[in-house]
Structures are given as C-alpha cells and as structure tokens.
Amino acid sequence: MAGVGAGPLRAMGRQALLLLALCATGAWGLYFHIGETEKRCFIEEIPDETMVIGNYRTQMWDKQKEVFLPSTPGLGMHVEVKDPDGKVVLSRQYGSEGRFTFTSHTPGDHQICLHSNSTRMALFAGGKLRVHLDIQVGEHANNYPEIAAKDKLTELQLRARQLLDQVEQIQKEQDYQRYREERFRLTSESTNQRVLWWSIAQTVILILTGIWQMRHLKSFFEAKKLV
Amino acid sequence: MSVCRRRGRHLEFLQTPDFPVNHEASREETRSGDNSTSRLFQPGISPAGMGDKIWLPFPVLLLAALPPVLLPGAAGFTPSLDSDFTFTLPAGQKECFYQPMPLKASLEIEYQVLDGAGLDIDFHLASPEGKTLVFEQRKSDGVHTVETEVGDYMFCFDNTFSTISEKVIFFELILDNMGEQAQEQEDWKKYITGTDMLDMKLEDILESINSIKSRLSKSGHIQTLLRAFEARDRNIQESNFDRVNFWSMVNLVVMVVVSAIQVYMLKSLFEDKRKSRT
C-alpha cells in the first residue's frame, strides 16, 4: 500500500520539479542565435484576411558567467513585416520581449524580419543573442480563454467555436491553394508555348540567315569577278 | 503512454481513419493534449493508457500559479507544440536552430528545400550532448523522428557548398508527448462561464468534438505539407520560365552576331587580296 501511495507521489514530485526547472529556464520553444547586425527573416505563405501573431523572447550571452541571462532589459528587437508586393506592413521596435500582430490583406509570401537594435557595442561583446521565436497563424492565433470570457461561452460552445475557426482556416487555405495552382498552371502553359514558338522561330531564323549569307556572298564574289 | 505516430503526415501513408473507439479517441487526445475533458467526468476511473494521468490536476494547478511568479513578463508566451518556418539561407552560410525537449518526448522534424539552384541542402541534427544523430548531405527533403532526452536539440542547415545560390528552406517541427505543458494549454476549464451538466450524452459529444479537432489538425498539417510541395514545384516552374526566356534571347543575339561576323570576315579576306594585287 505504501508503495502504491508513495510511487505516484514521488513521480509527481519528480515531474513537478522537472517542469519547474523547465519553467525557470523558459525552455520550451525553438530558439536560434543571432549576431549584432544580423537580420533573420522568415517567410510565411498565408491566404488573405489571416491574422498572424508572433512572440519572441531574447536572452543575452554573459561572457563572464558563460551563461545566458534570463532577460535583457534595454535591448530591443526591430520587427519588420513585408507583404507579397514588397510593401511594409509592420515596422516597429519592441523590447527584449515582445509580441507582434498583423493581418494579411493580400494572399502570398509575407516576410517577417527580425534584427536587434543594439547600438552599444559593449553589450554584444560576446556576439551572441539567443532569440526564442514562435509564430502562430490563423486560428492558432486565437486566444480561446479570452473569447470564452468575452462571449460568456460554456465549454461546449467554446469547443464548437474552435472547431468552426479551424474549419474556416482550412477552407481559406484551400481557396488560396486553388488560386496558386491556377497561376502555376498559367506559368507552365506559357513556358510550354514559348518553348514551342521559340523552336519554330529559331529554325526559321537559321534558314533565313543561311539564305541571306549565301546570296550576299554570291553577289559579293560576282562583284569581285571571282565567280 | 505510447509514442503516437501521426499516420497521415506523409502523402504516401494517407489512410482513412476509422470512427473512433473509446481507447483510440483517448490516444488521439493524448497527442493533442485534451485529456482533461474525459478526466473531468471520470475522476476515479483510469481508462486504458491514462492511469498515470490521475495525479495531474494538483501539479497542473500549482504550476499554473507558478510561472507568472518565476518569469516576470513571460506570462502569455506559451509556444505551440507544432511549428513550421520558412526562411532564406544565403549562399555559403549555415544556420542552426535549437529546440529544448523534455524526457521521453518525440521530436519529428521535416524539411524541404523550396527554391534555389539544385534544390539541395546539408542537414545535421545533434543531441544535447553534441552527438550527431543525423547527417545528410545534398538532400532536397527529409523527415526524421527521435525519442528525446532532456536538453536542447540542435539542427542545422548548411549551404556552404554553394557559392552563388541562396536556398529557401521550409521545416516543420512536431512535438509529441511533451507532457504537462500540453495539458495546461488546453485547460480552458478555468476560464469558462456557466455549468455543464454531468450527463453521459454530453461526454460523448465532447469526445467526438475532440476527435474532430484532432482530425482537423491533421488536415491542417497535410495542407501545410501540400503547400510546401506546391511552392517548390511552382518555384521550379518559374525558374524554368525565366531560363527559357533568357537563353532564347541569348541564342537569338548570338546567331545574328555570328552570321554577321562570318560574312564580314570573309569579305575582309578578299578585300585585302585585291589591295595586295595592285
């Protein structure tokens, strides 16, 4: 009996400690290292009227302690988002930890670029900044607890709402794919046409050039009284 | 708790799932982290595969209170379990990403090269101790799954073999069995208003809602994959188009120039002869 009671408790304790440890280091989330003047860009291909939320957190390398500090006050990141036509949708400075949101109005490849705004070389003597990044697109960006509180939904309603959002996002993505596939098909057909017409044109040009050369040289030689 | 392989991930392995039997639904829930639902209605009973989840409510609530204290300012940043990124890798460079993992979780990484001459890249996956788990050279796509230990897994994309062409790389991370974090994210129970009746029918409805949700997630993932394939094919086509245009123009110019040069060179040969004669 003691074993049955103590086992799960001990396991619970261990798991809780592990989770605490993970919480303390903030350690779940993709991260990468960025240099001082380096700019990292990510491309998100999204349909129109889709909301995108990005979260990031930065940590600086402490040269003396050889460890990453938990947070870096005073260090900011500049976030720039460009839409498929190259127009800047969002260009803002955020703190060492930030959250940026934008909604796409044209479907296509949106480019999200991050670079640090540090001008103080001393801060970056180690040369490394660790950036934790998370980008959520579409219905993943919805904050369901907030929606539940705002609209006063029961759990069933909330889950149904989430399913509806999910389906809507899938449908939007499908429409976008259909539009892309059509453009793809047009490009392919145009390439095919061009290859065909170019081959014919090339043959005609070659024949014409050959004829011109022969006639020109023949009249030249006749003029020089060689033929 | 077994590691759940998401069967519909790759196009070659598409299969239509059966209507969920009770234990299968709970397995799908485990992956998407919706265990809390069935547990609410069966407090003392442990269905197959969920026996070790009974003690969760207490640490979950405890830990729900803790993070705002431990991480000032980090409250609200709970990264998702599946993420995909597309980025441009300039020529001659290498970029690495790191993913922290707990024990006995499953990390699946799938990557594709979408654009760039040759459509190939070097891929390298290392464990937290630095041991190389996967090393692939000049591949255009790949998928790898590892059962993880605690620590930061590093994976790198290496474009140093190419001096002029930059590559666009798409990669997707799927994390399974991450444990309590999944529970917390989906634990909306704290936030809802109103009460639900503890009715057996309601429980069935909620279970089928959960299975619909996980299937829709799967559809979403397959869509992402298809989108990556399509993007790659489209990039190939557009570069074909550009190439055809460019080389046709070059061909035309070269032909015309060469024929003109031939004619005038021949003429110049004869003109010199005539001058020397007189």
Coordinates of C-alpha atoms in Angstrom, one line a residue, chain A residues 59-173:
Chain A
Q59 CA 18.5 36.3 -23.9
M60 CA 22.0 37.7 -23.9
W61 CA 25.2 35.8 -23.5
D62 CA 27.0 36.8 -20.4
K63 CA 30.7 36.4 -21.1
Q64 CA 31.9 36.3 -17.5
K65 CA 29.5 33.8 -16.3
E66 CA 29.4 31.9 -19.6
V67 CA 25.6 31.5 -19.4
F68 CA 22.6 33.1 -21.0
L69 CA 21.0 35.8 -18.8
P70 CA 17.3 35.2 -18.2
S71 CA 16.3 38.5 -19.7
T72 CA 17.9 41.6 -21.2
P73 CA 16.4 44.9 -20.2
G74 CA 17.3 47.7 -22.5
L75 CA 17.8 45.5 -25.6
G76 CA 15.2 45.8 -28.3
M77 CA 14.4 44.0 -31.4
H78 CA 13.2 45.6 -34.6
V79 CA 10.4 43.7 -36.4
E80 CA 9.6 44.4 -40.0
V81 CA 6.9 42.6 -42.0
K82 CA 6.6 42.9 -45.7
D83 CA 3.6 41.8 -47.8
P84 CA 4.0 39.8 -51.1
D85 CA 4.2 43.1 -53.1
G86 CA 7.1 44.3 -51.0
K87 CA 5.1 46.9 -49.1
V88 CA 6.0 47.2 -45.5
V89 CA 3.0 46.2 -43.3
L90 CA 4.6 46.5 -39.9
S91 CA 7.9 48.1 -38.9
R92 CA 8.2 48.6 -35.2
Q93 CA 10.6 48.4 -32.4
Y94 CA 9.8 46.2 -29.4
G95 CA 11.6 45.5 -26.1
S96 CA 13.7 42.5 -25.3
E97 CA 10.5 40.5 -25.1
G98 CA 7.6 41.3 -27.4
R99 CA 4.6 40.2 -29.3
F100 CA 3.7 41.5 -32.8
T101 CA 0.5 41.0 -34.7
F102 CA -0.5 41.7 -38.3
T103 CA -3.3 40.7 -40.6
S104 CA -2.7 39.9 -44.2
H105 CA -4.7 41.7 -46.9
T106 CA -3.2 40.0 -49.9
P107 CA -2.5 36.3 -50.2
G108 CA 1.1 35.2 -50.7
D109 CA 4.5 35.2 -49.2
H110 CA 4.9 37.6 -46.2
Q111 CA 8.4 38.2 -44.9
I112 CA 8.9 38.7 -41.2
C113 CA 12.4 40.1 -40.4
L114 CA 14.0 40.5 -37.0
H115 CA 17.1 42.3 -36.1
S116 CA 18.4 43.8 -32.9
N117 CA 18.5 47.5 -32.4
S118 CA 21.6 47.4 -30.2
T119 CA 23.9 50.3 -30.8
R120 CA 26.0 49.8 -27.7
M121 CA 28.9 47.5 -28.9
A122 CA 29.8 46.7 -25.3
L123 CA 26.5 44.8 -24.8
F124 CA 27.3 42.4 -27.6
A125 CA 31.0 41.8 -26.9
G126 CA 30.2 38.1 -26.8
G127 CA 28.5 38.4 -30.1
K128 CA 25.5 36.2 -29.4
L129 CA 21.9 36.9 -28.7
R130 CA 19.5 34.0 -28.1
V131 CA 16.1 34.6 -29.6
H132 CA 13.1 32.4 -28.8
L133 CA 10.5 32.7 -31.5
D134 CA 7.0 31.5 -32.0
I135 CA 4.8 32.4 -34.9
Q136 CA 1.1 31.5 -34.9
V137 CA -1.1 31.7 -38.0
G138 CA -4.8 31.8 -38.3
E139 CA -6.9 30.1 -35.8
H140 CA -3.9 29.1 -33.8
A141 CA -3.6 32.8 -33.0
N142 CA -6.9 32.9 -31.3
N143 CA -6.9 33.2 -27.5
Y144 CA -9.7 30.9 -26.6
P145 CA -9.8 31.7 -22.8
E146 CA -10.3 35.3 -23.7
I147 CA -13.0 34.6 -26.2
A148 CA -14.8 32.4 -23.7
A149 CA -14.7 35.2 -21.1
K150 CA -15.8 37.9 -23.5
D151 CA -18.7 36.0 -25.1
K152 CA -19.6 34.0 -21.9
L153 CA -19.5 30.6 -23.6
T154 CA -20.0 27.3 -22.0
E155 CA -17.3 24.7 -22.7
L156 CA -19.3 23.0 -25.4
Q157 CA -19.9 26.3 -27.2
L158 CA -16.2 27.2 -26.9
R159 CA -15.1 23.9 -28.4
A160 CA -17.6 24.2 -31.2
R161 CA -16.4 27.7 -31.8
Q162 CA -12.8 26.4 -32.0
L163 CA -13.8 23.8 -34.5
L164 CA -15.5 26.3 -36.6
D165 CA -12.4 28.5 -36.6
Q166 CA -10.3 25.6 -37.6
V167 CA -12.5 24.6 -40.5
E168 CA -12.7 28.2 -41.7
Q169 CA -8.9 28.4 -41.7
I170 CA -8.6 25.2 -43.7
Q171 CA -11.2 26.4 -46.2
K172 CA -9.3 29.7 -46.6
E173 CA -6.1 27.8 -47.2

